[in-house]
Amino acid sequence: MSANLYDLLASRFPADRSRPCFLLSGGAAISYGELEAGAAHVAGRLAAEGVAPGDRVMLQAEKSPESIMIYLGVLKAGAVYVPLNSAYTPAEVADFRADAEPRVIIDDPPLWVAEARAHSLMTGSAPRASGDLASLIYTSGTTGRSKGAMLSHGALADNALALHAAWGFTPADVLLHALPIFHVHGLFVALHCALLSGAPMVWLAKFDDAQVLAGLDRATVMMGVPTFYTRLLANPGFTRRRAERLRLFVCGSAPLLPSTFAEFEARTGQRILERYGMSEAVIITTNPLAGERIAGSVGYPLPGVDLRVDEAGEIQIRGPSVFSAYWRAPEKSAESFTPDGYFRTGDVGRIDPDGRVWISGRAKDLIISGGYNVYPKEVELVLDELPGVVESAVIGCPHPDFGEGVVAVVIGQGDEAAMITETRRSLAAYKAPKRVVFVGELPRNAMGKVMKNRLRETYAGIFGGG
Ligand code: AMP
């Protein structure tokens, strides 16, 4: 029997295919029938262009329903979906192309799908085994080199079914979808829950205060990153009445501050459900739907997830949704797993006597700004090339809006604003430093390594946080 993820999702589409899938701003909608037909045309076009099962299809574009038709069409054709952050520069995209060697690259999904409609439909989906690759999700590496996490049909299906059950999704739900769809959160976590329910999504291209507030009047579930919730709370239009229709607010991808959790509860009477996940394993733990949700804890491991904390405090996991390896990186893959098969998450945390998981930090130096990952090394490599820079150390500092803001501590001289502008030429805007500080020397340990903890302490208040 085929384990193609497309077949699982399509088997849950509503019997009445005229039911809306995407509720667009301005009142228009795209039905499940149209989504299904779009995916069939996409699969037909891919086959006509010689895309065989296992071939990569890369997409970098602004968010649109057509991107989802392409995602589903790629699955249906048995190919591998490779979404890229829309903020990546051409130089960054060139690296991903060289690594993934996609057979097809798509940068204008509406046009690509419109043209695909001229191609024959692909009726059946390509047979796939559970372990066959469905998607390659790029996560930057601490060395500055990106790695593609290989996620199989079986891994994605298993996680989607677990979340659908854990969060109590039904066809009566309406999901507010304002997340980007090049990342596991918007693409797999949110989308799959809606599709498995045959439920509509209020489909927003991005987080826009006014559109989100209006969307809340139609939705029953919202999924977001912490920044979404701090923005909502900063808006006086976000009232208790506005949140009344919703049965569930889910949050993840970065730590949710207990103060945000408390303020949200005070404003709406509802407790945000925080969960923990990553590109390499989709969702790992979640607070309970029915039981108590505790601020600061990411809840319990999902059914089937085997989670442990080693003596150094690192969270390690094993389970059906964990990725198989990093694409074409056997050494990195081998390093990332323990000899007994647990994935080393790089997150530091603990399990309390009740079985709840708490995350206290990141073993690696990853910065999460506005829900996006920034690897300091990548920014440092760019800074170090600039005139006037002897050496740089990039850290994340508490930021009231983004959670963490990128700060560059630079040995050398220069103009702060000009340097920020310069880095934006080669880096996506979210990775560029928000502040540059010039110093005479950097604090180092006996081995000559820069002590970033020290820098984080020194500049903790740079954005007025702390
Ligand atoms: P990504 O692969 O982009 O999804 O980033 C994964 C990382 O985000 C994890 O390894 C964690 O460090 C962090 N993360 C995700 N969810 C949470 C959460 N609820 N609390 C704290 N950190 C989180």
Tab-separated table of C-alpha atoms and ligand atoms in Angstrom:
chain	number	residue	atom	x	y	z
A	1	MET	CA	0.000	0.000	0.000
A	2	SER	CA	1.319	3.456	-0.855
A	3	ALA	CA	2.257	5.731	2.022
A	4	ASN	CA	2.145	8.869	-0.114
A	5	LEU	CA	1.260	11.720	2.271
A	6	TYR	CA	-0.899	13.241	-0.457
A	7	ASP	CA	-3.265	10.260	-0.317
A	8	LEU	CA	-3.691	10.610	3.436
A	9	LEU	CA	-4.448	14.341	3.206
A	10	ALA	CA	-6.795	13.960	0.229
A	11	SER	CA	-8.669	11.127	1.962
A	12	ARG	CA	-9.737	13.700	4.576
A	13	PHE	CA	-10.890	16.385	2.159
A	14	PRO	CA	-14.609	17.088	2.679
A	15	ALA	CA	-17.056	14.943	0.675
A	16	ASP	CA	-18.564	18.221	-0.527
A	17	ARG	CA	-15.572	19.542	-2.456
A	18	SER	CA	-17.227	22.932	-2.877
A	19	ARG	CA	-16.382	23.585	0.782
A	20	PRO	CA	-13.854	26.441	1.086
A	21	CYS	CA	-10.253	25.623	1.875
A	22	PHE	CA	-8.740	29.120	1.604
A	23	LEU	CA	-10.784	32.093	2.812
A	24	LEU	CA	-9.088	35.073	1.189
A	25	SER	CA	-9.222	38.719	2.167
A	26	GLY	CA	-11.939	40.554	0.299
A	27	GLY	CA	-14.439	37.689	0.595
A	28	ALA	CA	-13.168	35.376	-2.165
A	29	ALA	CA	-12.493	31.699	-1.444
A	30	ILE	CA	-10.784	28.704	-3.022
A	31	SER	CA	-12.570	25.390	-2.515
A	32	TYR	CA	-11.161	21.976	-1.667
A	33	GLY	CA	-12.187	20.897	-5.180
A	34	GLU	CA	-10.082	23.668	-6.681
A	35	LEU	CA	-7.138	22.765	-4.449
A	36	GLU	CA	-7.401	19.126	-5.520
A	37	ALA	CA	-7.652	20.023	-9.216
A	38	GLY	CA	-4.733	22.461	-8.889
A	39	ALA	CA	-2.569	19.773	-7.305
A	40	ALA	CA	-3.523	17.301	-10.060
A	41	HIS	CA	-2.537	19.803	-12.770
A	42	VAL	CA	0.732	20.570	-11.001
A	43	ALA	CA	1.533	16.856	-10.774
A	44	GLY	CA	0.625	16.484	-14.467
A	45	ARG	CA	2.923	19.323	-15.454
A	46	LEU	CA	5.781	17.979	-13.350
A	47	ALA	CA	5.431	14.561	-14.981
A	48	ALA	CA	5.323	16.188	-18.423
A	49	GLU	CA	8.516	18.076	-17.603
A	50	GLY	CA	10.248	14.802	-16.775
A	51	VAL	CA	10.197	15.101	-12.978
A	52	ALA	CA	10.538	11.591	-11.571
A	53	PRO	CA	9.827	10.407	-8.026
A	54	GLY	CA	12.661	11.584	-5.765
A	55	ASP	CA	13.504	14.638	-7.922
A	56	ARG	CA	13.580	17.949	-6.041
A	57	VAL	CA	11.237	20.833	-6.799
A	58	MET	CA	12.381	24.116	-5.251
A	59	LEU	CA	10.094	27.040	-4.549
A	60	GLN	CA	10.927	30.550	-3.402
A	61	ALA	CA	7.995	32.933	-3.518
A	62	GLU	CA	5.614	35.093	-1.558
A	63	LYS	CA	2.878	33.174	0.229
A	64	SER	CA	-0.091	32.181	-1.925
A	65	PRO	CA	-2.659	29.348	-2.181
A	66	GLU	CA	-0.934	28.308	-5.412
A	67	SER	CA	2.191	27.446	-3.392
A	68	ILE	CA	0.056	24.913	-1.524
A	69	MET	CA	-1.284	23.504	-4.823
A	70	ILE	CA	2.353	23.086	-5.832
A	71	TYR	CA	3.320	21.499	-2.510
A	72	LEU	CA	0.498	18.962	-2.817
A	73	GLY	CA	1.176	18.402	-6.528
A	74	VAL	CA	4.836	17.696	-5.764
A	75	LEU	CA	3.819	15.104	-3.152
A	76	LYS	CA	1.322	13.572	-5.571
A	77	ALA	CA	4.006	13.266	-8.245
A	78	GLY	CA	6.303	11.582	-5.711
A	79	ALA	CA	8.835	14.408	-5.962
A	80	VAL	CA	10.513	16.251	-3.076
A	81	TYR	CA	9.313	19.688	-2.005
A	82	VAL	CA	12.064	22.192	-1.156
A	83	PRO	CA	10.654	25.527	0.071
A	84	LEU	CA	13.018	28.442	0.626
A	85	ASN	CA	12.590	31.502	2.813
A	86	SER	CA	11.290	34.299	0.600
A	87	ALA	CA	13.783	36.701	2.207
A	88	TYR	CA	16.872	34.835	0.962
A	89	THR	CA	19.074	36.827	-1.400
A	90	PRO	CA	20.055	35.472	-4.840
A	91	ALA	CA	23.494	34.560	-3.480
A	92	GLU	CA	21.912	32.498	-0.719
A	93	VAL	CA	19.496	30.827	-3.135
A	94	ALA	CA	22.418	29.891	-5.398
A	95	ASP	CA	23.926	27.871	-2.521
A	96	PHE	CA	20.682	25.972	-1.962
A	97	ARG	CA	20.344	25.254	-5.685
A	98	ALA	CA	23.833	23.839	-5.826
A	99	ASP	CA	23.124	21.638	-2.830
A	100	ALA	CA	19.611	20.393	-3.636
A	101	GLU	CA	20.078	20.191	-7.420
A	102	PRO	CA	16.382	20.762	-8.078
A	103	ARG	CA	14.916	19.577	-11.340
A	104	VAL	CA	12.447	22.477	-11.301
A	105	ILE	CA	12.623	25.901	-9.631
A	106	ILE	CA	9.454	27.930	-9.160
A	107	ASP	CA	9.393	31.626	-8.257
A	108	ASP	CA	5.924	32.632	-9.450
A	109	PRO	CA	3.425	30.051	-8.175
A	110	PRO	CA	0.225	31.724	-9.546
A	111	LEU	CA	1.722	31.858	-13.049
A	112	TRP	CA	3.217	28.377	-12.788
A	113	VAL	CA	-0.113	26.881	-11.702
A	114	ALA	CA	-2.015	28.811	-14.399
A	115	GLU	CA	0.300	27.329	-17.003
A	116	ALA	CA	-0.003	23.880	-15.433
A	117	ARG	CA	-3.735	23.954	-16.122
A	118	ALA	CA	-2.865	23.458	-19.797
A	119	HIS	CA	-1.277	20.121	-18.853
A	120	SER	CA	-3.080	16.875	-18.398
A	121	LEU	CA	-4.225	15.937	-14.935
A	122	MET	CA	-2.370	13.356	-12.980
A	123	THR	CA	-5.131	11.195	-11.561
A	124	GLY	CA	-3.469	8.691	-9.249
A	125	SER	CA	-0.547	9.651	-7.032
A	126	ALA	CA	2.897	8.128	-7.325
A	127	PRO	CA	3.315	5.188	-4.948
A	128	ARG	CA	5.657	6.047	-2.093
A	129	ALA	CA	6.973	4.078	0.846
A	130	SER	CA	6.767	5.538	4.336
A	131	GLY	CA	10.516	6.204	4.468
A	132	ASP	CA	10.670	7.924	1.057
A	133	LEU	CA	11.640	11.564	1.087
A	134	ALA	CA	8.750	14.062	0.911
A	135	SER	CA	10.441	17.346	1.714
A	136	LEU	CA	13.803	18.918	2.316
A	137	ILE	CA	13.735	21.749	4.849
A	138	TYR	CA	16.844	23.885	5.085
A	139	THR	CA	18.126	24.906	8.490
A	140	SER	CA	21.256	27.054	8.626
A	141	GLY	CA	24.276	25.417	10.216
A	142	THR	CA	26.323	26.880	13.040
A	143	THR	CA	29.288	26.894	10.705
A	144	GLY	CA	27.297	29.108	8.354
A	145	ARG	CA	26.588	26.254	5.965
A	146	SER	CA	22.971	25.222	5.626
A	147	LYS	CA	21.791	21.660	5.994
A	148	GLY	CA	18.685	20.134	4.473
A	149	ALA	CA	16.635	18.132	6.982
A	150	MET	CA	15.194	15.129	5.121
A	151	LEU	CA	11.573	14.504	6.117
A	152	SER	CA	9.789	11.414	4.857
A	153	HIS	CA	6.148	10.843	3.912
A	154	GLY	CA	5.782	8.679	7.006
A	155	ALA	CA	7.344	11.229	9.371
A	156	LEU	CA	5.080	14.042	8.190
A	157	ALA	CA	1.973	11.846	8.194
A	158	ASP	CA	2.645	10.585	11.676
A	159	ASN	CA	3.197	14.048	13.130
A	160	ALA	CA	0.146	15.484	11.364
A	161	LEU	CA	-2.135	12.757	12.733
A	162	ALA	CA	-0.705	13.142	16.239
A	163	LEU	CA	-1.291	16.911	16.249
A	164	HIS	CA	-4.735	16.622	14.709
A	165	ALA	CA	-5.708	14.375	17.608
A	166	ALA	CA	-3.796	16.244	20.351
A	167	TRP	CA	-5.336	19.598	19.477
A	168	GLY	CA	-8.846	18.233	18.889
A	169	PHE	CA	-9.330	19.395	15.308
A	170	THR	CA	-12.726	18.764	13.688
A	171	PRO	CA	-14.386	19.817	10.421
A	172	ALA	CA	-16.105	22.592	12.410
A	173	ASP	CA	-12.764	24.371	12.880
A	174	VAL	CA	-11.546	27.404	10.972
A	175	LEU	CA	-7.804	27.993	11.213
A	176	LEU	CA	-6.310	31.480	11.137
A	177	HIS	CA	-3.178	30.997	9.003
A	178	ALA	CA	-0.834	34.004	9.026
A	179	LEU	CA	2.455	32.057	9.220
A	180	PRO	CA	5.019	31.801	6.451
A	181	ILE	CA	4.868	28.552	4.470
A	182	PHE	CA	8.575	27.966	3.864
A	183	HIS	CA	9.002	26.729	7.437
A	184	VAL	CA	7.638	23.600	9.153
A	185	HIS	CA	5.326	25.648	11.399
A	186	GLY	CA	3.141	27.129	8.659
A	187	LEU	CA	3.691	24.429	6.043
A	188	PHE	CA	3.294	21.231	8.036
A	189	VAL	CA	1.987	21.973	11.527
A	190	ALA	CA	-0.748	24.448	10.641
A	191	LEU	CA	-1.634	23.354	7.108
A	192	HIS	CA	-1.835	19.627	7.821
A	193	CYS	CA	-4.136	20.134	10.819
A	194	ALA	CA	-6.570	22.076	8.619
A	195	LEU	CA	-6.378	19.683	5.646
A	196	LEU	CA	-6.833	16.585	7.806
A	197	SER	CA	-10.015	18.202	9.133
A	198	GLY	CA	-11.270	19.281	5.727
A	199	ALA	CA	-11.536	22.659	7.440
A	200	PRO	CA	-11.202	26.166	5.978
A	201	MET	CA	-8.282	28.495	6.680
A	202	VAL	CA	-8.447	32.276	6.964
A	203	TRP	CA	-5.467	32.706	4.669
A	204	LEU	CA	-3.307	35.774	5.290
A	205	ALA	CA	-0.160	36.511	3.297
A	206	LYS	CA	1.534	37.715	6.478
A	207	PHE	CA	0.818	38.974	9.964
A	208	ASP	CA	-1.038	42.230	9.498
A	209	ASP	CA	-2.714	43.592	12.638
A	210	ALA	CA	-5.943	44.709	11.001
A	211	GLN	CA	-6.327	41.539	8.928
A	212	VAL	CA	-5.589	39.284	11.862
A	213	LEU	CA	-8.137	41.102	14.028
A	214	ALA	CA	-10.748	40.743	11.285
A	215	GLY	CA	-9.736	37.093	10.787
A	216	LEU	CA	-10.342	36.335	14.450
A	217	ASP	CA	-14.028	37.011	13.881
A	218	ARG	CA	-14.161	33.962	11.566
A	219	ALA	CA	-11.636	31.587	13.125
A	220	THR	CA	-11.769	28.942	15.862
A	221	VAL	CA	-8.010	28.230	16.105
A	222	MET	CA	-4.985	30.474	15.657
A	223	MET	CA	-1.374	29.315	15.344
A	224	GLY	CA	1.510	31.710	15.720
A	225	VAL	CA	4.986	32.556	16.915
A	226	PRO	CA	5.428	34.580	20.141
A	227	THR	CA	5.781	37.802	18.142
A	228	PHE	CA	2.214	37.373	16.832
A	229	TYR	CA	0.907	37.343	20.381
A	230	THR	CA	2.964	40.300	21.604
A	231	ARG	CA	1.732	42.285	18.597
A	232	LEU	CA	-1.864	41.355	19.278
A	233	LEU	CA	-1.490	42.378	22.919
A	234	ALA	CA	-0.004	45.716	21.897
A	235	ASN	CA	-3.151	46.405	19.870
A	236	PRO	CA	-6.054	47.915	21.856
A	237	GLY	CA	-8.409	46.398	19.270
A	238	PHE	CA	-7.506	42.943	20.585
A	239	THR	CA	-10.161	42.528	23.242
A	240	ARG	CA	-11.710	39.682	25.155
A	241	ARG	CA	-14.697	39.788	22.832
A	242	ARG	CA	-12.406	39.530	19.799
A	243	ALA	CA	-10.909	36.273	21.105
A	244	GLU	CA	-14.213	34.801	22.227
A	245	ARG	CA	-14.949	32.744	19.138
A	246	LEU	CA	-11.617	30.937	19.293
A	247	ARG	CA	-11.249	27.650	21.113
A	248	LEU	CA	-7.456	27.469	20.844
A	249	PHE	CA	-4.378	29.684	20.476
A	250	VAL	CA	-1.198	27.706	19.725
A	251	CYS	CA	2.302	29.147	20.013
A	252	GLY	CA	5.806	27.944	19.224
A	253	SER	CA	9.049	28.219	17.217
A	254	ALA	CA	10.604	30.359	19.963
A	255	PRO	CA	10.137	30.725	23.723
A	256	LEU	CA	6.894	32.328	24.820
A	257	LEU	CA	7.643	34.650	27.727
A	258	PRO	CA	5.619	33.834	30.854
A	259	SER	CA	4.706	37.542	30.988
A	260	THR	CA	3.102	37.268	27.528
A	261	PHE	CA	1.237	34.118	28.580
A	262	ALA	CA	-0.073	35.942	31.696
A	263	GLU	CA	-1.009	39.132	29.869
A	264	PHE	CA	-2.853	37.085	27.244
A	265	GLU	CA	-4.808	35.254	29.885
A	266	ALA	CA	-5.669	38.488	31.676
A	267	ARG	CA	-6.865	40.056	28.415
A	268	THR	CA	-8.804	37.136	26.933
A	269	GLY	CA	-9.433	34.652	29.717
A	270	GLN	CA	-7.656	32.023	27.594
A	271	ARG	CA	-4.334	30.258	28.056
A	272	ILE	CA	-2.038	30.028	25.053
A	273	LEU	CA	-1.068	26.433	24.288
A	274	GLU	CA	2.704	26.352	23.848
A	275	ARG	CA	4.407	23.572	21.943
A	276	TYR	CA	7.999	22.800	20.957
A	277	GLY	CA	9.292	21.707	17.602
A	278	MET	CA	11.992	22.052	14.996
A	279	SER	CA	12.653	21.474	11.321
A	280	GLU	CA	14.281	18.128	12.063
A	281	ALA	CA	11.315	16.616	13.893
A	282	VAL	CA	8.292	18.892	13.341
A	283	ILE	CA	6.459	18.913	16.715
A	284	ILE	CA	8.035	17.175	19.692
A	285	THR	CA	6.115	18.272	22.791
A	286	THR	CA	2.884	20.102	23.482
A	287	ASN	CA	0.946	21.449	26.401
A	288	PRO	CA	-2.329	19.584	26.848
A	289	LEU	CA	-5.598	20.593	25.221
A	290	ALA	CA	-7.662	19.457	28.195
A	291	GLY	CA	-5.203	19.502	31.109
A	292	GLU	CA	-3.344	22.423	32.616
A	293	ARG	CA	-1.169	24.622	30.393
A	294	ILE	CA	1.776	26.002	32.320
A	295	ALA	CA	3.665	29.176	31.365
A	296	GLY	CA	7.303	28.473	30.553
A	297	SER	CA	6.819	24.740	29.973
A	298	VAL	CA	6.488	23.273	26.488
A	299	GLY	CA	4.375	20.411	27.826
A	300	TYR	CA	4.606	16.682	27.302
A	301	PRO	CA	6.191	14.648	24.497
A	302	LEU	CA	3.683	13.709	21.779
A	303	PRO	CA	2.605	10.054	21.704
A	304	GLY	CA	5.392	8.017	20.121
A	305	VAL	CA	8.109	10.573	20.982
A	306	ASP	CA	10.830	9.243	23.234
A	307	LEU	CA	12.479	12.281	24.895
A	308	ARG	CA	15.413	12.283	27.317
A	309	VAL	CA	17.855	14.827	28.730
A	310	ASP	CA	21.521	13.812	28.861
A	311	GLU	CA	23.924	14.642	31.680
A	312	ALA	CA	24.938	17.894	29.966
A	313	GLY	CA	21.287	18.963	29.881
A	314	GLU	CA	20.765	18.429	26.163
A	315	ILE	CA	17.332	17.325	24.990
A	316	GLN	CA	17.536	14.206	22.810
A	317	ILE	CA	14.672	12.589	20.950
A	318	ARG	CA	13.685	9.478	19.064
A	319	GLY	CA	10.402	8.870	17.289
A	320	PRO	CA	8.523	8.392	14.046
A	321	SER	CA	8.598	12.055	13.004
A	322	VAL	CA	12.331	12.586	13.448
A	323	PHE	CA	14.184	13.297	10.172
A	324	SER	CA	16.350	10.583	8.680
A	325	ALA	CA	19.514	12.565	7.905
A	326	TYR	CA	20.845	15.863	6.604
A	327	TRP	CA	20.888	15.949	2.830
A	328	ARG	CA	24.256	14.975	1.398
A	329	ALA	CA	25.989	15.593	4.743
A	330	PRO	CA	26.886	12.180	6.171
A	331	GLU	CA	29.281	13.588	8.773
A	332	LYS	CA	26.851	16.188	10.093
A	333	SER	CA	24.141	13.531	10.158
A	334	ALA	CA	26.297	11.103	12.092
A	335	GLU	CA	27.288	13.804	14.622
A	336	SER	CA	23.654	14.711	15.189
A	337	PHE	CA	22.615	11.292	16.456
A	338	THR	CA	23.788	9.414	19.537
A	339	PRO	CA	25.092	5.868	19.079
A	340	ASP	CA	21.735	4.542	20.317
A	341	GLY	CA	19.798	6.545	17.732
A	342	TYR	CA	18.616	9.692	19.545
A	343	PHE	CA	18.699	13.027	17.743
A	344	ARG	CA	20.699	15.671	19.614
A	345	THR	CA	18.388	18.695	19.457
A	346	GLY	CA	20.956	21.244	20.620
A	347	ASP	CA	18.376	22.557	23.088
A	348	VAL	CA	19.054	22.506	26.788
A	349	GLY	CA	16.264	21.656	29.188
A	350	ARG	CA	14.816	19.409	31.844
A	351	ILE	CA	11.908	17.065	32.482
A	352	ASP	CA	10.066	17.690	35.752
A	353	PRO	CA	8.671	14.903	37.967
A	354	ASP	CA	5.288	15.364	36.307
A	355	GLY	CA	6.837	14.602	32.894
A	356	ARG	CA	6.598	18.153	31.581
A	357	VAL	CA	9.475	19.482	29.502
A	358	TRP	CA	11.116	22.860	30.152
A	359	ILE	CA	13.597	24.484	27.755
A	360	SER	CA	16.243	26.658	29.336
A	361	GLY	CA	18.343	27.660	26.392
A	362	ARG	CA	20.159	26.565	23.310
A	363	ALA	CA	23.377	24.667	23.370
A	364	LYS	CA	24.397	26.219	20.119
A	365	ASP	CA	24.360	29.950	19.693
A	366	LEU	CA	21.246	30.112	17.602
A	367	ILE	CA	19.402	33.439	17.747
A	368	ILE	CA	15.657	33.467	17.166
A	369	SER	CA	14.455	36.862	16.007
A	370	GLY	CA	10.750	37.257	15.282
A	371	GLY	CA	10.470	33.457	15.033
A	372	TYR	CA	13.263	33.195	12.453
A	373	ASN	CA	16.561	31.485	13.117
A	374	VAL	CA	19.744	33.472	12.769
A	375	TYR	CA	23.048	31.666	13.045
A	376	PRO	CA	25.681	34.097	14.369
A	377	LYS	CA	28.470	32.561	12.330
A	378	GLU	CA	26.784	33.391	9.061
A	379	VAL	CA	26.412	37.066	10.031
A	380	GLU	CA	29.959	37.224	11.378
A	381	LEU	CA	31.379	35.955	8.096
A	382	VAL	CA	29.678	38.830	6.262
A	383	LEU	CA	30.715	41.463	8.831
A	384	ASP	CA	34.325	40.315	8.835
A	385	GLU	CA	34.573	41.121	5.127
A	386	LEU	CA	33.590	44.773	5.644
A	387	PRO	CA	36.202	47.568	5.686
A	388	GLY	CA	37.100	48.659	9.209
A	389	VAL	CA	36.142	45.320	10.790
A	390	VAL	CA	38.892	43.339	12.485
A	391	GLU	CA	36.661	40.727	14.051
A	392	SER	CA	33.028	40.375	14.996
A	393	ALA	CA	30.892	38.453	17.463
A	394	VAL	CA	27.162	38.238	16.861
A	395	ILE	CA	24.731	37.608	19.689
A	396	GLY	CA	21.003	37.760	20.394
A	397	CYS	CA	19.751	40.237	22.995
A	398	PRO	CA	16.258	40.440	24.503
A	399	HIS	CA	14.067	42.540	22.232
A	400	PRO	CA	10.540	43.617	23.204
A	401	ASP	CA	9.060	42.901	19.777
A	402	PHE	CA	11.226	40.198	18.172
A	403	GLY	CA	12.039	38.146	21.278
A	404	GLU	CA	15.695	38.464	20.405
A	405	GLY	CA	17.364	41.117	18.270
A	406	VAL	CA	20.637	40.555	16.428
A	407	VAL	CA	23.559	42.563	17.867
A	408	ALA	CA	27.041	42.686	16.358
A	409	VAL	CA	29.969	43.421	18.636
A	410	VAL	CA	32.806	44.494	16.400
A	411	ILE	CA	36.502	45.078	16.947
A	412	GLY	CA	37.232	47.957	14.633
A	413	GLN	CA	35.773	51.230	13.547
A	414	GLY	CA	32.989	52.372	11.312
A	415	ASP	CA	29.554	53.880	11.053
A	416	GLU	CA	26.811	51.803	12.645
A	417	ALA	CA	24.017	52.632	10.201
A	418	ALA	CA	26.236	52.172	7.135
A	419	MET	CA	27.439	48.812	8.418
A	420	ILE	CA	23.874	47.584	8.954
A	421	THR	CA	22.979	48.672	5.422
A	422	GLU	CA	26.048	46.869	4.069
A	423	THR	CA	25.155	43.559	5.729
A	424	ARG	CA	21.680	43.718	4.216
A	425	ARG	CA	23.180	43.499	0.745
A	426	SER	CA	24.137	39.891	1.277
A	427	LEU	CA	21.875	38.766	4.113
A	428	ALA	CA	18.108	38.506	4.495
A	429	ALA	CA	16.905	41.535	6.490
A	430	TYR	CA	15.984	39.475	9.568
A	431	LYS	CA	19.571	38.235	9.860
A	432	ALA	CA	21.174	41.682	9.626
A	433	PRO	CA	22.210	43.221	12.972
A	434	LYS	CA	19.793	45.710	14.467
A	435	ARG	CA	22.676	47.253	16.425
A	436	VAL	CA	26.445	47.343	15.895
A	437	VAL	CA	28.699	48.128	18.857
A	438	PHE	CA	32.404	48.941	18.409
A	439	VAL	CA	34.873	47.676	21.004
A	440	GLY	CA	38.653	47.470	21.499
A	441	GLU	CA	38.665	43.780	22.389
A	442	LEU	CA	36.348	40.800	22.890
A	443	PRO	CA	36.201	38.733	26.087
A	444	ARG	CA	37.880	35.350	25.531
A	445	ASN	CA	38.453	32.141	27.432
A	446	ALA	CA	41.804	30.422	27.927
A	447	MET	CA	41.475	28.692	24.593
A	448	GLY	CA	41.021	32.019	22.832
A	449	LYS	CA	37.322	31.489	22.165
A	450	VAL	CA	35.069	34.525	22.447
A	451	MET	CA	32.822	34.220	25.506
A	452	LYS	CA	29.434	35.059	24.100
A	453	ASN	CA	27.693	34.597	27.444
A	454	ARG	CA	29.688	37.544	28.726
A	455	LEU	CA	28.655	39.646	25.733
A	456	ARG	CA	25.017	38.694	26.174
A	457	GLU	CA	25.165	39.902	29.767
A	458	THR	CA	26.883	43.150	28.852
A	459	TYR	CA	24.385	44.046	26.130
A	460	ALA	CA	21.242	42.529	27.672
A	461	GLY	CA	19.617	45.956	27.929
A	462	ILE	CA	20.547	47.286	24.494
A	463	PHE	CA	16.953	47.104	23.205
A	464	GLY	CA	15.508	48.352	26.469
A	465	GLY	CA	14.703	44.786	27.556
A	466	GLY	CA	16.575	42.710	30.058
B	1	AMP	P1	13.401	25.571	13.599
B	1	AMP	O1	14.136	24.390	13.098
B	1	AMP	O2	13.566	26.757	12.749
B	1	AMP	O3	11.960	25.267	13.787
B	1	AMP	O4	14.004	25.970	15.027
B	1	AMP	C1	13.978	25.031	16.047
B	1	AMP	C2	14.380	25.620	17.369
B	1	AMP	O5	13.421	26.584	17.821
B	1	AMP	C3	14.379	24.594	18.465
B	1	AMP	O6	15.539	23.801	18.451
B	1	AMP	C4	14.267	25.445	19.706
B	1	AMP	O7	15.529	25.975	20.067
B	1	AMP	C5	13.393	26.590	19.235
B	1	AMP	N1	12.005	26.423	19.701
B	1	AMP	C6	10.936	25.958	19.033
B	1	AMP	N2	9.841	25.989	19.785
B	1	AMP	C7	10.197	26.483	20.990
B	1	AMP	C8	9.517	26.761	22.220
B	1	AMP	N3	8.214	26.566	22.343
B	1	AMP	N4	10.248	27.258	23.236
B	1	AMP	C9	11.574	27.475	23.118
B	1	AMP	N5	12.272	27.251	22.002
B	1	AMP	C10	11.595	26.755	20.944
